[in-house]
Short mmCIF file of C-alpha atoms and ligand atoms in Angstrom, two decimals:
data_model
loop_
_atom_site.label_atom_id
_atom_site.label_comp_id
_atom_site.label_asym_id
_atom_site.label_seq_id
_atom_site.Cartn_x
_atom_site.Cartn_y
_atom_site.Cartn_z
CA UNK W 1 -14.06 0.24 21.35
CA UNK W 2 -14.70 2.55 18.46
CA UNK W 3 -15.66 1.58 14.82
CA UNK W 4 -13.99 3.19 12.11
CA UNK W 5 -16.91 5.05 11.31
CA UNK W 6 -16.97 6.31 14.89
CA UNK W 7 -13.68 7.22 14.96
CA UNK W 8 -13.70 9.39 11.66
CA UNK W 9 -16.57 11.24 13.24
CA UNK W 10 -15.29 11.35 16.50
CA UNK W 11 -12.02 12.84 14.74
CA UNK W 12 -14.29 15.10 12.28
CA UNK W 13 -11.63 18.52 13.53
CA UNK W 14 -8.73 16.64 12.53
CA UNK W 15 -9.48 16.52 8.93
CA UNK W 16 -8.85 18.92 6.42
CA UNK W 17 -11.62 17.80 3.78
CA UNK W 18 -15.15 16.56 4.08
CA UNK W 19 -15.98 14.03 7.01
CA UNK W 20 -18.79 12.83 4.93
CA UNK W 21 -16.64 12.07 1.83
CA UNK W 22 -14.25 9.85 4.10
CA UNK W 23 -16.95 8.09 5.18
CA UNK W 24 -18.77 7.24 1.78
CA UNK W 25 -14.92 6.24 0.78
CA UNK W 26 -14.28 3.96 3.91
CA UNK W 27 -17.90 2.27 2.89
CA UNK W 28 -16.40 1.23 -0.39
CA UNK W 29 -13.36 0.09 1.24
CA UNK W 30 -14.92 -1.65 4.02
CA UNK W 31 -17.39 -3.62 1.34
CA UNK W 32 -14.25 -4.78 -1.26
CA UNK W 33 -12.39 -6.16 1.88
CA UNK W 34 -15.08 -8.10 3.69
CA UNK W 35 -15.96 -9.64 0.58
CA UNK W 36 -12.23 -10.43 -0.35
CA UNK W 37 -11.75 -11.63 3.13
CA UNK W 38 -14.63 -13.84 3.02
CA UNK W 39 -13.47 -15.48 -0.10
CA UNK W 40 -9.61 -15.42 1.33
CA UNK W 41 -11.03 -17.40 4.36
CA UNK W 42 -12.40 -20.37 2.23
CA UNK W 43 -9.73 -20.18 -0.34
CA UNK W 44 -8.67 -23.79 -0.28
CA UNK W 45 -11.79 -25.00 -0.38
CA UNK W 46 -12.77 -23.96 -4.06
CA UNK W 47 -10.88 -23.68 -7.29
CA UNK W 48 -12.83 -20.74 -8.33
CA UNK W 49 -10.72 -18.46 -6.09
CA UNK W 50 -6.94 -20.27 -6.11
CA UNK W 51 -5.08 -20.64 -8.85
CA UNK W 52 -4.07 -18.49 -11.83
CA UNK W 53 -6.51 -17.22 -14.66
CA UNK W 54 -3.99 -18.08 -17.43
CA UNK W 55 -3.98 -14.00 -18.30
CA UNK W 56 -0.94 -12.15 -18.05
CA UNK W 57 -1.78 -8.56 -16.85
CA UNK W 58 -0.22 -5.16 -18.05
CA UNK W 59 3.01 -5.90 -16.03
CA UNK W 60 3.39 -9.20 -17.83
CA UNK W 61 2.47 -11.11 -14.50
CA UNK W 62 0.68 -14.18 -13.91
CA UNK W 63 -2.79 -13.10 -13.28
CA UNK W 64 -4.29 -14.90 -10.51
CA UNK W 65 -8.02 -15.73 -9.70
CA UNK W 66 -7.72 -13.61 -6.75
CA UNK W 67 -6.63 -10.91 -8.15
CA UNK W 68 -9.07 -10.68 -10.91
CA UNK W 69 -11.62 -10.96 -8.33
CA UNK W 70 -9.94 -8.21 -5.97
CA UNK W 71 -10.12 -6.02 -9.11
CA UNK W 72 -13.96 -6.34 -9.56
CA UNK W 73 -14.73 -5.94 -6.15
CA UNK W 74 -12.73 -3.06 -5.46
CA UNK W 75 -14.39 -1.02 -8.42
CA UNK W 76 -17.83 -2.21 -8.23
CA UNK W 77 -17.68 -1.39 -4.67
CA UNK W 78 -15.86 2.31 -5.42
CA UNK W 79 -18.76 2.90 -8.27
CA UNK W 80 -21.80 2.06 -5.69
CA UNK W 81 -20.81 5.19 -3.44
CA UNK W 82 -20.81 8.18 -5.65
CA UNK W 83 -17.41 9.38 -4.22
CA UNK W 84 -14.90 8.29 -6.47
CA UNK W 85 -14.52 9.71 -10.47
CA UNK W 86 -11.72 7.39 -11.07
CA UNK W 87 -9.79 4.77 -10.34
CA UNK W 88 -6.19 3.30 -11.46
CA UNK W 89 -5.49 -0.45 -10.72
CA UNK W 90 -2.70 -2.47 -10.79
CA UNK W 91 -4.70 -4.93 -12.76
CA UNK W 92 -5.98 -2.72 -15.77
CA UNK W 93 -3.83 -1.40 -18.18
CA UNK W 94 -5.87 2.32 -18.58
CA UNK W 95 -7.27 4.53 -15.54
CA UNK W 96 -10.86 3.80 -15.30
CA UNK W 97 -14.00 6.31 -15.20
CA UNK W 98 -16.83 6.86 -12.69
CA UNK W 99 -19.38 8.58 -13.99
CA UNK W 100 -21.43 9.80 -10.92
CA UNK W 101 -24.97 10.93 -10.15
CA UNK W 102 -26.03 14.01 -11.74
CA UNK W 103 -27.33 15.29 -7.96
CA UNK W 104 -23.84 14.26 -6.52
CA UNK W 105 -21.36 15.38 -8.86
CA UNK W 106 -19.68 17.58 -6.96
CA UNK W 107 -18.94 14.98 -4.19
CA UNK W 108 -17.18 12.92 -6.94
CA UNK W 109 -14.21 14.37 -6.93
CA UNK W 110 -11.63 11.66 -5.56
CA UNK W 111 -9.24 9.46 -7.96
CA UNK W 112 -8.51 6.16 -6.18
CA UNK W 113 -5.02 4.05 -6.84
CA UNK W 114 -4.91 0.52 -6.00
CA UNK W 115 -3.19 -2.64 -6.04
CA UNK W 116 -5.92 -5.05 -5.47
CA UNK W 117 -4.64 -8.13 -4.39
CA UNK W 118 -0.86 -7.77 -3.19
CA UNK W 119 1.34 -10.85 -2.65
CA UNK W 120 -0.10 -12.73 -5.09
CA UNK W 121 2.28 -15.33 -5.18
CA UNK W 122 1.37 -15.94 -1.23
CA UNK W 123 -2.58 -17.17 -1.81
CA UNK W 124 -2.19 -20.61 -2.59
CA UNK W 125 -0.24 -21.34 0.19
CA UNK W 126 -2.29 -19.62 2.67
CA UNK W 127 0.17 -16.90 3.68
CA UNK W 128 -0.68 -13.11 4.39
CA UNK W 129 -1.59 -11.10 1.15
CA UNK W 130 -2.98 -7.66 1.32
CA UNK W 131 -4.83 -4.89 -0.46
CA UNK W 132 -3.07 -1.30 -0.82
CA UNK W 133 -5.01 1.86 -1.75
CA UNK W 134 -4.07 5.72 -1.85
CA UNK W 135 -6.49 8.73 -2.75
CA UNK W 136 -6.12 11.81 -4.79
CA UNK W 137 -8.39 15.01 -5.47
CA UNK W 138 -9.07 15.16 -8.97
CA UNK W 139 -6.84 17.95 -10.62
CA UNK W 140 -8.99 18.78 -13.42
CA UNK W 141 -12.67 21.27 -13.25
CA UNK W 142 -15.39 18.76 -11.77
CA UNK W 143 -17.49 19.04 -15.27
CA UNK W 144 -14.50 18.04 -17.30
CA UNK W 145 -13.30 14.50 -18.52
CA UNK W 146 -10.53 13.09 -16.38
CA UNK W 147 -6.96 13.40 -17.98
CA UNK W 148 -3.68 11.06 -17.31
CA UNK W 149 -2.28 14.36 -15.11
CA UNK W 150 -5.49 13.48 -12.53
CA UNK W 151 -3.67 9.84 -11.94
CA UNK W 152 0.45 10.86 -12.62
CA UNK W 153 0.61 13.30 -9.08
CA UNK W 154 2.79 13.29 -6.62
CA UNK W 155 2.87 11.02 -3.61
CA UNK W 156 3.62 14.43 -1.56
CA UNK W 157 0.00 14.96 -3.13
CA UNK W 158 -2.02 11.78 -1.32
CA UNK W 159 -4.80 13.01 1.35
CA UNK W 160 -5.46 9.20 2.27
CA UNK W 161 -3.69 6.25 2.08
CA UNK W 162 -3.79 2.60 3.46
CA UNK W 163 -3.53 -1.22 3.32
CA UNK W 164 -5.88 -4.23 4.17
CA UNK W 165 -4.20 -7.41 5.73
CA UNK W 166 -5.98 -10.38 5.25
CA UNK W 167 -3.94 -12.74 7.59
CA UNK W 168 -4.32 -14.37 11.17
CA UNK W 169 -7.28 -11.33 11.18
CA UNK W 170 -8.01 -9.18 8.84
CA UNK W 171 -6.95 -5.20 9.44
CA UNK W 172 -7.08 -1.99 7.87
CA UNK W 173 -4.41 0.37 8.41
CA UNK W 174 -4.88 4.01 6.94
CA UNK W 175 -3.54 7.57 7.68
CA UNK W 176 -5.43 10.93 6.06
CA UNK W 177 -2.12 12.67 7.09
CA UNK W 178 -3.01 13.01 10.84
CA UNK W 179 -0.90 9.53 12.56
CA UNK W 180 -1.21 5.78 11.37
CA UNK W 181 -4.58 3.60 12.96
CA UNK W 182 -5.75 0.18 12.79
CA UNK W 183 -8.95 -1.64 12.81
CA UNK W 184 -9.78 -5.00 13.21
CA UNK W 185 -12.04 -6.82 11.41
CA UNK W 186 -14.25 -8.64 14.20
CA UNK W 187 -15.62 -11.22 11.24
CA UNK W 188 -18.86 -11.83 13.60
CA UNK W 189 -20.14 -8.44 13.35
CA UNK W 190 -18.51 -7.61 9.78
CA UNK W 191 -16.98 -4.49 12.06
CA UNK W 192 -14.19 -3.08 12.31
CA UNK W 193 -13.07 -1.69 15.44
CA UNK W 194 -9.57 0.50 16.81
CA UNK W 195 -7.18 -1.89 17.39
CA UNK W 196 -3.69 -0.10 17.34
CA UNK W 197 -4.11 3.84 17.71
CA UNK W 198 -1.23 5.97 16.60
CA UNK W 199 0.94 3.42 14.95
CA UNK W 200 4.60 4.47 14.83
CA UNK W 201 7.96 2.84 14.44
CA UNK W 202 9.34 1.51 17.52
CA UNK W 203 12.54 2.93 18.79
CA UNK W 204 14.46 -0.37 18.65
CA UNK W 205 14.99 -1.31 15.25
CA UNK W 206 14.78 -4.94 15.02
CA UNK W 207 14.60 -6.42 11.20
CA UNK W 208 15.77 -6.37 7.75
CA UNK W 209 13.62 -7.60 5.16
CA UNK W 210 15.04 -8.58 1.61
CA UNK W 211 15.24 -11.00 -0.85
CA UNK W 212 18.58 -12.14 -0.44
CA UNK W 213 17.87 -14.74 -3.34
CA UNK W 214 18.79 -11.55 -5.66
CA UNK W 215 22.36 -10.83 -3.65
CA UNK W 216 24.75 -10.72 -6.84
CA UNK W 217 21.99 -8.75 -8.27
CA UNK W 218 22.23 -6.51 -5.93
CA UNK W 219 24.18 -2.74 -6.35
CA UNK W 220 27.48 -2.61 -3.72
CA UNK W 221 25.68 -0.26 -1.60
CA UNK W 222 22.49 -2.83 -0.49
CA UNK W 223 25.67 -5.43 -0.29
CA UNK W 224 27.11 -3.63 2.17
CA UNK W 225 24.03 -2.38 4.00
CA UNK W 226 22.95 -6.30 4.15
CA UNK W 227 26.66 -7.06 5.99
CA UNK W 228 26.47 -4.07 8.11
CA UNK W 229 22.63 -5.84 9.13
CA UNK W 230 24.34 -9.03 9.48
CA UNK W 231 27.19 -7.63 11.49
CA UNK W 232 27.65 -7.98 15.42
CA UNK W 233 27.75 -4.34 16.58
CA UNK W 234 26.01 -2.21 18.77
CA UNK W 235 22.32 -3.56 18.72
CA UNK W 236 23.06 -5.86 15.71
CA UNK W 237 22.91 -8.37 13.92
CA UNK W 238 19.12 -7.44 12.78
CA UNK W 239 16.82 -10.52 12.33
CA UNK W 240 15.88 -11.59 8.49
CA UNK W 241 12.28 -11.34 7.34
CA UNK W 242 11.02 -11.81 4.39
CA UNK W 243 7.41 -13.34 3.46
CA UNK W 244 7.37 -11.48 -0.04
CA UNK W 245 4.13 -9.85 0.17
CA UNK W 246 4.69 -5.96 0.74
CA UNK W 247 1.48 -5.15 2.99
CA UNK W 248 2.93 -8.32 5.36
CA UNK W 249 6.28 -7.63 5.52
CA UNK W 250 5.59 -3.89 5.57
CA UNK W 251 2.63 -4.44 8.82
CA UNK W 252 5.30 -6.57 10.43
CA UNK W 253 8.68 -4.00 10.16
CA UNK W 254 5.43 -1.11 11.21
CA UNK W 255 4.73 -2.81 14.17
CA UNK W 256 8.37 -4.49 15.85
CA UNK W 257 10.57 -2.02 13.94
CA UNK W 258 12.51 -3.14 10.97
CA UNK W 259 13.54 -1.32 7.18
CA UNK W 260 11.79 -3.05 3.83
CA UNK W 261 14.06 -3.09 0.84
CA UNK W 262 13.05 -3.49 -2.55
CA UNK W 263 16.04 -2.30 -4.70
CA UNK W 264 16.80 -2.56 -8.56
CA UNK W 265 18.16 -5.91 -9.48
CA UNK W 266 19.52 -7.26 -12.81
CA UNK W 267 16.22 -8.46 -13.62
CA UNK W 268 14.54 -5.00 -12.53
CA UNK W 269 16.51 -2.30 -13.52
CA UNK W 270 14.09 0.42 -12.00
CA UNK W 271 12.83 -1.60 -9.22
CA UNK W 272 9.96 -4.30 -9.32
CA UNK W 273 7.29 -2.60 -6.78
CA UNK W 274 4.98 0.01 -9.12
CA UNK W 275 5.21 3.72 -8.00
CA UNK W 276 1.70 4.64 -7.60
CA UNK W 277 0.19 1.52 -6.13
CA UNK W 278 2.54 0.40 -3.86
CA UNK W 279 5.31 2.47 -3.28
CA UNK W 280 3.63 5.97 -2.68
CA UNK W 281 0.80 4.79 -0.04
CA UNK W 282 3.46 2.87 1.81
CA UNK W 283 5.64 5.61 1.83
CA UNK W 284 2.99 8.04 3.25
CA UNK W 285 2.28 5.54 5.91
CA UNK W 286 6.02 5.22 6.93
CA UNK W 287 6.26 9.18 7.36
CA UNK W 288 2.80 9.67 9.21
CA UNK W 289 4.58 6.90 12.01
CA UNK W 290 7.62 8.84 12.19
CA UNK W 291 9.93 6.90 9.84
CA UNK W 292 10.93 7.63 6.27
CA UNK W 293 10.60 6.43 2.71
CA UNK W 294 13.43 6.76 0.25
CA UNK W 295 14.30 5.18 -3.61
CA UNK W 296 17.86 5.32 -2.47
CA UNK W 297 18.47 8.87 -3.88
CA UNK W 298 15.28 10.67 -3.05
CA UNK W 299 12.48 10.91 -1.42
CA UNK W 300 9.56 8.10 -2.63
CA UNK W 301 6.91 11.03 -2.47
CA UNK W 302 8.61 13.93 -4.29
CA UNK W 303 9.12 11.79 -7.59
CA UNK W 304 7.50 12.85 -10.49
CA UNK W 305 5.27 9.95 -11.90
CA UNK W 306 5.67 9.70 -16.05
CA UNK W 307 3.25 6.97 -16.52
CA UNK W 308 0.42 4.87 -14.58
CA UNK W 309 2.36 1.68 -13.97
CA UNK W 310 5.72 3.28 -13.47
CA UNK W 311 8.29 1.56 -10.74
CA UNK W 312 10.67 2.01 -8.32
CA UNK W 313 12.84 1.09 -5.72
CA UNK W 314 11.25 1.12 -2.11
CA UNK W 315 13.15 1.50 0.59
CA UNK W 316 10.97 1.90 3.82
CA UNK W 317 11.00 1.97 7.86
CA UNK W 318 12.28 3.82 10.77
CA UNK W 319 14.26 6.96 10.17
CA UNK W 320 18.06 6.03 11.04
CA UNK W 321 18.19 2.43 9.31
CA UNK W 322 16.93 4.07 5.72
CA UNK W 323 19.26 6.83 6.07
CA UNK W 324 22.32 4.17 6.43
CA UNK W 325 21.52 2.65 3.53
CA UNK W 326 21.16 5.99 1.79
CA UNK W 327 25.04 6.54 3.38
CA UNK W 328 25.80 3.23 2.09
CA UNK W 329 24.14 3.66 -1.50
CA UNK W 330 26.15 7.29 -1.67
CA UNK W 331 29.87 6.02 -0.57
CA UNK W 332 29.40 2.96 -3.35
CA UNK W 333 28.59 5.42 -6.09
P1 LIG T 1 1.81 -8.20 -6.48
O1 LIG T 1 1.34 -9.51 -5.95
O2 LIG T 1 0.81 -7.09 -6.26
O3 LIG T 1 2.29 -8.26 -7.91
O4 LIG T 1 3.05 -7.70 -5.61
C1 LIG T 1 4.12 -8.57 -5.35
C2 LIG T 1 5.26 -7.77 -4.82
C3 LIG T 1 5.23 -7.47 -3.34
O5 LIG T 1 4.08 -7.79 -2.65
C4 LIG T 1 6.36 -8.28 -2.77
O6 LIG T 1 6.98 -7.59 -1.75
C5 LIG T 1 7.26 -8.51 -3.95
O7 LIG T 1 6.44 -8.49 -5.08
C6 LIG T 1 7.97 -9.81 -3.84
O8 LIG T 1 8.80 -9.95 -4.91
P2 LIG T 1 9.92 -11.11 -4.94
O9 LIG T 1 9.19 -12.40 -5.07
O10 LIG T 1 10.71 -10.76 -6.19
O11 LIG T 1 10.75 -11.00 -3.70
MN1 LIG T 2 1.64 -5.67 -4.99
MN1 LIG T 3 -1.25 -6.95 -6.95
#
């Protein structure tokens, strides 16, 4: 069984940037999620981790304990490793600076997104939540200051992307643009090791995953596309899933087959999921295992971002069921 360290190196060809600078990267991950899995795994037993920290963050969301502490974890670790010059969270309102070591300046050149804690609404009742991160070069010259434009790129842009699940185990699911892997946390050793090599979406597509609480909030098209799920035809009616944290709903529809809709509502005109912290690393993972990643009228990763905490609507899984819904959203213009 290999490590995810041995696997990198193992897979050192297969990359087109430094081998080294994964690594250093992984470390930081590897450190913010044992240490948010650790406190995940006693969470009912202290009130210093559930519960909300009566703070409402820049999205005018309940801040939760958890996520405050994901937050803090996540950059202390990132700042420890000299690999990262900056980071945008989820949970801070402006992109944040790493000022490296003199001697290893020029290996700081990687801008980290993140959404800390995902699913926030899931810790207190002991259901899945997650941790979703996606890496950047820097744009601008290594000796200058970082600008907004380092943050705002492309999705098309990412070199690395991934997601932690902190549920019945704990895994790490990434792609640097060469297939999807998981790892395993084996909590004994504090290791991770390969657990699903090659992840892609299964042929037989399976689920639907919604919140069909919103329905009349819903545009005609995602009406129709939920009826056509619901339908009994061909290999349908799809099952209904729906936990309401993205990495576990997203993990789930990666691994039995199923499409993840998050469209605009009434109550979220341009979608509730944020572009860069969410929607672009999950839509990177969705290509790299052979599916496809859509807003409902283009592709997730060619949109232009116009500001850090921008959002959109995600739709996300295997090839054919996003591109009926794309039919559907089209013949109900
Ligand atoms: P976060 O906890 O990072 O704010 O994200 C919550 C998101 C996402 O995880 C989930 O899929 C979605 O919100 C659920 O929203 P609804 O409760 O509106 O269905
Ligand atoms: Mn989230
Ligand atoms: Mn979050």
């Amino acid at each position: 069984m290999y490590t995810l360290g041995e696997f990198i190196i193992k897979n050192r060809d297969r990359f087109s940037y430094s081998t080294e600078s994964l690594l250093r990267l992984f470390s930081s991950i590897k450190l913010a999620s044992k240490a948010i899995h650790k406190e995940v795994n006693k969470a009912g037993l202290t009130e210093e981790i559930i519960g909300s920290s009566g703070i409402t963050n820049v999205q005018g969301e309940n801040q939760q304990k958890l996520d405050q502490f994901a937050h803090r974890v996540f950059i202390e670790s990132f700042k420890s490793r000299n690999v990262v010059c900056g980071i945008a969270s989820e949970e801070s309102k402006d992109f944040i600076v790493i000022k490296g070591k003199q001697e290893d300046i020029s290996q700081n050149q990687y801008i980290v997104l993140i959404d800390p804690l995902d699913g926030s609404s899931n810790i207190d009742v002991n259901v899945s939540i997650g941790t979703i991160f996606s890496v950047y070069m820097r744009k601008s010259p290594i000796k200058m200051n970082l600008t907004i434009e380092d943050f705002l790129q492309k999705g098309n842009q990412q070199i690395l992307a991934g997601y932690i699940i902190y549920g019945s185990s704990t895994i790490l699911v990434y792609s640097a643009g060469n297939g999807v892997h998981g790892f395993t946390l084996d909590p004994s050793f504090g290791t991770f090791y390969l657990s699903h090599y090659n992840i892609c979406f299964p042929k037989m597509e399976k689920i639907y995953s919604i919140n069909e609480g919103n329905y009349y909030k819903f545009s005609n098209g995602i009406k129709k596309f939920i009826r056509y799920c619901q339908e009994k035809k061909d290999n349908r009616p799809y099952t209904a899933r729906y936990i309401g944290s993205l990495v576990g709903d997203f993990h789930r529809n990666l691994i039995q087959g199923g499409i993840y809709i998050y469209p605009k509502t009434a109550s979220y005109p341009e979608g509730k999921l944020r572009l860069l912290y969410e929607c672009n690393p999950m839509a990177f993972l969705s290509e790299q295992a052979g599916g496809k990643a859509s807003d409902g009228n283009q592709r997730i990763l060619d949109i232009e971002p116009t500001k850090l905490h921008q959002r959109s609507p995600l739709i996300c899984g295997p090839k054919g069921m996003v591109s009926k819904l794309e039919e559907f959203i089209v013949d109900c213009e």
